[in-house]
PDB file of N, CA and C in Angstrom:
ATOM      1  N   MET O 890     146.458 178.156  79.403  1.00 66.00           N
ATOM      2  CA  MET O 890     146.624 178.283  78.319  1.00 66.00           C
ATOM      3  C   MET O 890     148.301 178.407  78.777  1.00 66.00           C
ATOM      4  N   ASP O 891     148.924 177.948  77.529  1.00 77.00           N
ATOM      5  CA  ASP O 891     149.984 178.307  76.992  1.00 77.00           C
ATOM      6  C   ASP O 891     150.565 178.831  75.971  1.00 77.00           C
ATOM      7  N   LEU O 892     151.877 179.342  76.246  1.00 81.00           N
ATOM      8  CA  LEU O 892     152.787 179.835  75.354  1.00 81.00           C
ATOM      9  C   LEU O 892     154.142 179.480  74.525  1.00 81.00           C
ATOM     10  N   CYS O 893     154.120 178.839  73.350  1.00 83.00           N
ATOM     11  CA  CYS O 893     155.374 178.539  73.086  1.00 83.00           C
ATOM     12  C   CYS O 893     156.108 179.612  72.238  1.00 83.00           C
ATOM     13  N   ASP O 894     157.038 179.906  72.409  1.00 85.00           N
ATOM     14  CA  ASP O 894     158.422 180.874  71.346  1.00 85.00           C
ATOM     15  C   ASP O 894     158.779 180.153  70.591  1.00 85.00           C
ATOM     16  N   LEU O 895     159.800 181.069  69.894  1.00 90.00           N
ATOM     17  CA  LEU O 895     160.348 180.412  68.695  1.00 90.00           C
ATOM     18  C   LEU O 895     161.985 179.645  69.246  1.00 90.00           C
ATOM     19  N   ARG O 896     161.962 179.665  70.557  1.00 90.00           N
ATOM     20  CA  ARG O 896     163.037 178.915  71.154  1.00 90.00           C
ATOM     21  C   ARG O 896     162.500 177.526  71.382  1.00 90.00           C
ATOM     22  N   TRP O 897     161.549 177.456  71.679  1.00 87.00           N
ATOM     23  CA  TRP O 897     160.469 176.040  71.770  1.00 87.00           C
ATOM     24  C   TRP O 897     160.432 175.285  70.671  1.00 87.00           C
ATOM     25  N   ALA O 898     160.082 175.849  69.275  1.00 87.00           N
ATOM     26  CA  ALA O 898     160.323 175.506  67.967  1.00 87.00           C
ATOM     27  C   ALA O 898     161.756 175.336  67.881  1.00 87.00           C
ATOM     28  N   GLU O 899     162.870 175.550  67.979  1.00 88.00           N
ATOM     29  CA  GLU O 899     163.991 175.200  67.959  1.00 88.00           C
ATOM     30  C   GLU O 899     164.289 173.896  68.449  1.00 88.00           C
ATOM     31  N   VAL O 900     164.174 174.085  69.685  1.00 88.00           N
ATOM     32  CA  VAL O 900     164.029 172.225  70.571  1.00 88.00           C
ATOM     33  C   VAL O 900     163.153 171.757  69.873  1.00 88.00           C
ATOM     34  N   ARG O 901     162.308 171.698  69.326  1.00 84.00           N
ATOM     35  CA  ARG O 901     161.342 170.733  68.820  1.00 84.00           C
ATOM     36  C   ARG O 901     161.820 170.025  67.663  1.00 84.00           C
ATOM     37  N   ARG O 902     162.220 170.790  66.812  1.00 86.00           N
ATOM     38  CA  ARG O 902     162.760 170.458  64.978  1.00 86.00           C
ATOM     39  C   ARG O 902     163.233 169.667  65.197  1.00 86.00           C
ATOM     40  N   GLY O 903     162.617 168.569  63.926  1.00 87.00           N
ATOM     41  CA  GLY O 903     162.587 167.205  63.735  1.00 87.00           C
ATOM     42  C   GLY O 903     161.995 166.193  64.737  1.00 87.00           C
ATOM     43  N   GLN O 904     161.238 166.636  65.824  1.00 89.00           N
ATOM     44  CA  GLN O 904     160.589 165.707  66.631  1.00 89.00           C
ATOM     45  C   GLN O 904     159.555 165.111  65.852  1.00 89.00           C
ATOM     46  N   PRO O 905     158.886 163.876  66.219  1.00 94.00           N
ATOM     47  CA  PRO O 905     157.807 163.229  66.140  1.00 94.00           C
ATOM     48  C   PRO O 905     156.595 164.047  66.674  1.00 94.00           C
ATOM     49  N   PRO O 906     155.452 164.014  65.838  1.00 94.00           N
ATOM     50  CA  PRO O 906     154.195 164.338  66.507  1.00 94.00           C
ATOM     51  C   PRO O 906     154.106 163.399  67.933  1.00 94.00           C
ATOM     52  N   LEU O 907     153.387 164.354  69.193  1.00 94.00           N
ATOM     53  CA  LEU O 907     153.210 163.568  70.400  1.00 94.00           C
ATOM     54  C   LEU O 907     151.695 163.030  69.988  1.00 94.00           C
ATOM     55  N   GLY O 908     151.824 161.773  71.262  1.00 97.00           N
ATOM     56  CA  GLY O 908     150.040 161.409  71.278  1.00 97.00           C
ATOM     57  C   GLY O 908     149.876 161.163  72.757  1.00 97.00           C
ATOM     58  N   LYS O 909     148.720 161.244  73.176  1.00 97.00           N
ATOM     59  CA  LYS O 909     148.369 160.781  74.665  1.00 97.00           C
ATOM     60  C   LYS O 909     146.833 159.950  74.280  1.00 97.00           C
ATOM     61  N   VAL O 910     146.668 159.035  75.188  1.00 96.00           N
ATOM     62  CA  VAL O 910     145.417 158.596  75.350  1.00 96.00           C
ATOM     63  C   VAL O 910     144.865 158.317  76.442  1.00 96.00           C
ATOM     64  N   GLY O 911     143.811 158.570  76.688  1.00 94.00           N
ATOM     65  CA  GLY O 911     142.859 158.169  77.666  1.00 94.00           C
ATOM     66  C   GLY O 911     141.192 157.280  77.892  1.00 94.00           C
ATOM     67  N   ASP O 912     141.005 156.857  79.115  1.00 92.00           N
ATOM     68  CA  ASP O 912     139.953 155.981  78.760  1.00 92.00           C
ATOM     69  C   ASP O 912     139.034 156.382  77.650  1.00 92.00           C
ATOM     70  N   ASP O 913     138.240 158.064  77.682  1.00 89.00           N
ATOM     71  CA  ASP O 913     137.526 158.356  76.799  1.00 89.00           C
ATOM     72  C   ASP O 913     138.036 159.784  76.305  1.00 89.00           C
ATOM     73  N   TRP O 914     139.582 159.614  75.721  1.00 91.00           N
ATOM     74  CA  TRP O 914     139.828 161.279  74.915  1.00 91.00           C
ATOM     75  C   TRP O 914     141.322 160.689  74.391  1.00 91.00           C
ATOM     76  N   ALA O 915     141.484 161.477  73.336  1.00 96.00           N
ATOM     77  CA  ALA O 915     142.911 161.273  73.064  1.00 96.00           C
ATOM     78  C   ALA O 915     143.755 162.964  72.196  1.00 96.00           C
ATOM     79  N   ILE O 916     144.567 163.010  72.235  1.00 96.00           N
ATOM     80  CA  ILE O 916     145.162 164.164  71.918  1.00 96.00           C
ATOM     81  C   ILE O 916     146.335 163.689  71.123  1.00 96.00           C
ATOM     82  N   ILE O 917     146.745 164.537  69.824  1.00 96.00           N
ATOM     83  CA  ILE O 917     147.690 164.816  69.015  1.00 96.00           C
ATOM     84  C   ILE O 917     147.931 165.798  68.946  1.00 96.00           C
ATOM     85  N   THR O 918     149.879 165.900  68.938  1.00 94.00           N
ATOM     86  CA  THR O 918     150.264 167.014  69.084  1.00 94.00           C
ATOM     87  C   THR O 918     150.862 167.381  68.013  1.00 94.00           C
ATOM     88  N   GLU O 919     151.043 168.381  66.284  1.00 94.00           N
ATOM     89  CA  GLU O 919     151.837 167.946  65.533  1.00 94.00           C
ATOM     90  C   GLU O 919     152.625 169.748  65.672  1.00 94.00           C
ATOM     91  N   PHE O 920     153.725 169.657  65.478  1.00 90.00           N
ATOM     92  CA  PHE O 920     154.687 170.536  65.593  1.00 90.00           C
ATOM     93  C   PHE O 920     155.554 171.078  64.055  1.00 90.00           C
ATOM     94  N   SER O 921     155.573 172.508  63.645  1.00 90.00           N
ATOM     95  CA  SER O 921     155.980 172.695  62.613  1.00 90.00           C
ATOM     96  C   SER O 921     156.907 174.140  62.401  1.00 90.00           C
ATOM     97  N   ALA O 922     157.834 174.217  61.659  1.00 89.00           N
ATOM     98  CA  ALA O 922     157.987 175.957  61.721  1.00 89.00           C
ATOM     99  C   ALA O 922     158.530 175.706  60.377  1.00 89.00           C
ATOM    100  N   PRO O 923     157.641 176.760  59.750  1.00 91.00           N
ATOM    101  CA  PRO O 923     157.580 176.811  58.025  1.00 91.00           C
ATOM    102  C   PRO O 923     158.530 178.103  58.004  1.00 91.00           C
ATOM    103  N   SER O 924     159.008 178.729  58.842  1.00 90.00           N
ATOM    104  CA  SER O 924     159.752 180.044  58.564  1.00 90.00           C
ATOM    105  C   SER O 924     160.642 180.148  59.976  1.00 90.00           C
ATOM    106  N   PRO O 925     161.452 181.008  60.079  1.00 88.00           N
ATOM    107  CA  PRO O 925     162.625 181.152  61.031  1.00 88.00           C
ATOM    108  C   PRO O 925     161.843 182.037  62.081  1.00 88.00           C
ATOM    109  N   SER O 926     160.478 182.714  61.446  1.00 90.00           N
ATOM    110  CA  SER O 926     159.985 183.791  62.536  1.00 90.00           C
ATOM    111  C   SER O 926     158.589 183.024  63.057  1.00 90.00           C
ATOM    112  N   ARG O 927     158.200 182.029  62.773  1.00 90.00           N
ATOM    113  CA  ARG O 927     157.096 181.102  62.476  1.00 90.00           C
ATOM    114  C   ARG O 927     157.127 179.766  63.146  1.00 90.00           C
ATOM    115  N   TYR O 928     156.155 179.625  64.284  1.00 89.00           N
ATOM    116  CA  TYR O 928     156.055 178.511  64.610  1.00 89.00           C
ATOM    117  C   TYR O 928     154.548 177.918  64.553  1.00 89.00           C
ATOM    118  N   VAL O 929     154.463 176.753  64.311  1.00 91.00           N
ATOM    119  CA  VAL O 929     153.400 176.324  64.584  1.00 91.00           C
ATOM    120  C   VAL O 929     152.706 174.903  64.962  1.00 91.00           C
ATOM    121  N   ARG O 930     151.981 174.748  66.090  1.00 90.00           N
ATOM    122  CA  ARG O 930     151.602 173.767  66.838  1.00 90.00           C
ATOM    123  C   ARG O 930     150.158 173.551  66.230  1.00 90.00           C
ATOM    124  N   LEU O 931     149.911 172.064  65.878  1.00 93.00           N
ATOM    125  CA  LEU O 931     148.383 171.963  65.367  1.00 93.00           C
ATOM    126  C   LEU O 931     148.131 171.288  66.501  1.00 93.00           C
ATOM    127  N   ILE O 932     147.139 170.754  67.365  1.00 93.00           N
ATOM    128  CA  ILE O 932     146.358 170.021  68.568  1.00 93.00           C
ATOM    129  C   ILE O 932     145.150 169.637  68.041  1.00 93.00           C
ATOM    130  N   THR O 933     144.727 168.482  68.018  1.00 94.00           N
ATOM    131  CA  THR O 933     143.729 167.725  67.571  1.00 94.00           C
ATOM    132  C   THR O 933     143.438 166.715  68.676  1.00 94.00           C
ATOM    133  N   THR O 934     142.180 167.012  69.313  1.00 92.00           N
ATOM    134  CA  THR O 934     141.307 166.450  70.313  1.00 92.00           C
ATOM    135  C   THR O 934     140.314 165.369  70.459  1.00 92.00           C
ATOM    136  N   PHE O 935     140.042 164.442  70.576  1.00 88.00           N
ATOM    137  CA  PHE O 935     138.809 163.747  70.577  1.00 88.00           C
ATOM    138  C   PHE O 935     138.456 163.350  71.693  1.00 88.00           C
ATOM    139  N   VAL O 936     137.507 163.510  72.185  1.00 82.00           N
ATOM    140  CA  VAL O 936     136.916 162.801  73.160  1.00 82.00           C
ATOM    141  C   VAL O 936     135.378 161.903  73.026  1.00 82.00           C
ATOM    142  N   ARG O 937     135.407 160.920  73.797  1.00 81.00           N
ATOM    143  CA  ARG O 937     134.213 160.303  73.797  1.00 81.00           C
ATOM    144  C   ARG O 937     133.210 160.641  74.480  1.00 81.00           C
ATOM    145  N   VAL O 938     131.783 161.318  73.169  1.00 76.00           N
ATOM    146  CA  VAL O 938     130.934 161.888  74.153  1.00 76.00           C
ATOM    147  C   VAL O 938     129.898 162.121  73.084  1.00 76.00           C
ATOM    148  N   ASP O 939     128.846 162.544  73.335  1.00 78.00           N
ATOM    149  CA  ASP O 939     127.415 162.648  72.624  1.00 78.00           C
ATOM    150  C   ASP O 939     127.514 163.823  71.948  1.00 78.00           C
ATOM    151  N   ALA O 940     127.642 164.039  70.722  1.00 84.00           N
ATOM    152  CA  ALA O 940     127.875 165.546  70.043  1.00 84.00           C
ATOM    153  C   ALA O 940     126.537 165.560  69.112  1.00 84.00           C
ATOM    154  N   SER O 941     126.385 166.880  68.381  1.00 88.00           N
ATOM    155  CA  SER O 941     125.280 167.158  67.159  1.00 88.00           C
ATOM    156  C   SER O 941     126.272 167.904  66.518  1.00 88.00           C
ATOM    157  N   VAL O 942     125.894 167.662  64.978  1.00 90.00           N
ATOM    158  CA  VAL O 942     126.344 168.451  64.048  1.00 90.00           C
ATOM    159  C   VAL O 942     125.591 169.166  63.957  1.00 90.00           C
ATOM    160  N   GLN O 943     125.524 170.566  63.774  1.00 93.00           N
ATOM    161  CA  GLN O 943     124.820 171.679  63.275  1.00 93.00           C
ATOM    162  C   GLN O 943     125.721 172.409  62.814  1.00 93.00           C
ATOM    163  N   PRO O 944     124.822 173.732  62.099  1.00 94.00           N
ATOM    164  CA  PRO O 944     125.531 174.210  60.835  1.00 94.00           C
ATOM    165  C   PRO O 944     126.234 175.689  61.481  1.00 94.00           C
ATOM    166  N   GLY O 945     126.132 175.597  62.674  1.00 94.00           N
ATOM    167  CA  GLY O 945     126.839 176.962  63.006  1.00 94.00           C
ATOM    168  C   GLY O 945     126.879 177.069  64.861  1.00 94.00           C
ATOM    169  N   PHE O 946     127.272 178.191  65.643  1.00 90.00           N
ATOM    170  CA  PHE O 946     127.327 178.073  66.940  1.00 90.00           C
ATOM    171  C   PHE O 946     126.019 179.051  67.651  1.00 90.00           C
ATOM    172  N   GLY O 947     125.103 178.819  68.300  1.00 88.00           N
ATOM    173  CA  GLY O 947     123.852 179.516  67.998  1.00 88.00           C
ATOM    174  C   GLY O 947     123.313 180.484  66.929  1.00 88.00           C
ATOM    175  N   ASP O 948     123.008 181.611  67.108  1.00 92.00           N
ATOM    176  CA  ASP O 948     122.151 182.274  65.622  1.00 92.00           C
ATOM    177  C   ASP O 948     123.499 182.292  64.791  1.00 92.00           C
ATOM    178  N   GLU O 949     124.106 182.211  64.784  1.00 92.00           N
ATOM    179  CA  GLU O 949     125.632 182.533  63.889  1.00 92.00           C
ATOM    180  C   GLU O 949     126.245 180.942  62.989  1.00 92.00           C
ATOM    181  N   ARG O 950     126.084 181.460  61.401  1.00 94.00           N
ATOM    182  CA  ARG O 950     126.064 180.223  60.789  1.00 94.00           C
ATOM    183  C   ARG O 950     127.073 180.349  60.069  1.00 94.00           C
ATOM    184  N   LEU O 951     128.100 179.605  60.172  1.00 93.00           N
ATOM    185  CA  LEU O 951     129.429 179.261  59.086  1.00 93.00           C
ATOM    186  C   LEU O 951     129.117 179.124  57.911  1.00 93.00           C
ATOM    187  N   PRO O 952     130.351 179.462  56.967  1.00 94.00           N
ATOM    188  CA  PRO O 952     129.769 179.210  55.491  1.00 94.00           C
ATOM    189  C   PRO O 952     129.874 177.570  55.305  1.00 94.00           C
ATOM    190  N   GLN O 953     129.010 177.725  54.036  1.00 93.00           N
ATOM    191  CA  GLN O 953     129.028 176.544  53.032  1.00 93.00           C
ATOM    192  C   GLN O 953     130.555 175.805  53.275  1.00 93.00           C
ATOM    193  N   GLY O 954     130.143 174.224  53.902  1.00 92.00           N
ATOM    194  CA  GLY O 954     131.112 173.639  53.794  1.00 92.00           C
ATOM    195  C   GLY O 954     131.728 173.205  55.267  1.00 92.00           C
ATOM    196  N   LEU O 955     131.450 174.130  56.104  1.00 93.00           N
ATOM    197  CA  LEU O 955     132.304 173.571  57.378  1.00 93.00           C
ATOM    198  C   LEU O 955     130.726 173.967  58.395  1.00 93.00           C
ATOM    199  N   VAL O 956     131.050 173.037  59.526  1.00 92.00           N
ATOM    200  CA  VAL O 956     130.100 172.219  60.382  1.00 92.00           C
ATOM    201  C   VAL O 956     130.384 172.929  61.549  1.00 92.00           C
ATOM    202  N   ALA O 957     129.288 172.517  62.703  1.00 92.00           N
ATOM    203  CA  ALA O 957     129.860 172.862  64.026  1.00 92.00           C
ATOM    204  C   ALA O 957     129.743 171.510  65.053  1.00 92.00           C
ATOM    205  N   ILE O 958     130.922 171.120  65.528  1.00 87.00           N
ATOM    206  CA  ILE O 958     130.419 170.487  66.684  1.00 87.00           C
ATOM    207  C   ILE O 958     130.158 170.079  67.841  1.00 87.00           C
ATOM    208  N   ILE O 959     129.016 169.730  68.180  1.00 86.00           N
ATOM    209  CA  ILE O 959     128.500 170.817  70.049  1.00 86.00           C
ATOM    210  C   ILE O 959     128.270 169.174  70.624  1.00 86.00           C
ATOM    211  N   GLY O 960     129.133 169.374  71.563  1.00 81.00           N
ATOM    212  CA  GLY O 960     128.963 168.542  72.784  1.00 81.00           C
ATOM    213  C   GLY O 960     128.743 168.662  73.934  1.00 81.00           C
ATOM    214  N   GLY O 961     129.128 168.509  75.242  1.00 76.00           N
ATOM    215  CA  GLY O 961     128.935 168.329  76.553  1.00 76.00           C
ATOM    216  C   GLY O 961     129.473 167.825  77.452  1.00 76.00           C
ATOM    217  N   ARG O 962     129.678 168.464  78.393  1.00 73.00           N
ATOM    218  CA  ARG O 962     130.806 167.482  79.310  1.00 73.00           C
ATOM    219  C   ARG O 962     129.814 166.125  80.203  1.00 73.00           C
ATOM    220  N   PRO O 963     130.080 165.316  80.457  1.00 70.00           N
ATOM    221  CA  PRO O 963     129.371 164.184  81.473  1.00 70.00           C
ATOM    222  C   PRO O 963     128.963 165.126  82.517  1.00 70.00           C
ATOM    223  N   ALA O 964     127.527 165.169  83.138  1.00 71.00           N
ATOM    224  CA  ALA O 964     127.171 165.632  84.825  1.00 71.00           C
ATOM    225  C   ALA O 964     127.801 164.773  85.794  1.00 71.00           C
TER     226      ALA O 964
END
């Protein structure tokens, strides 16, 4: 886990999104500071594995219009 504080938001101001790609994965990180006291970091990760679309996790069901993507790591 990593933590970003408002100083990091100031350093990142005006910088483009970051992206990295591997053989079977990709990650995109976007940054914004919508107010002086708020920093938002959005991270999207893509992995190439078998996955299934389910209505929720275990016995918990997600609201209509949301789905859970269930996958696992290769052994």
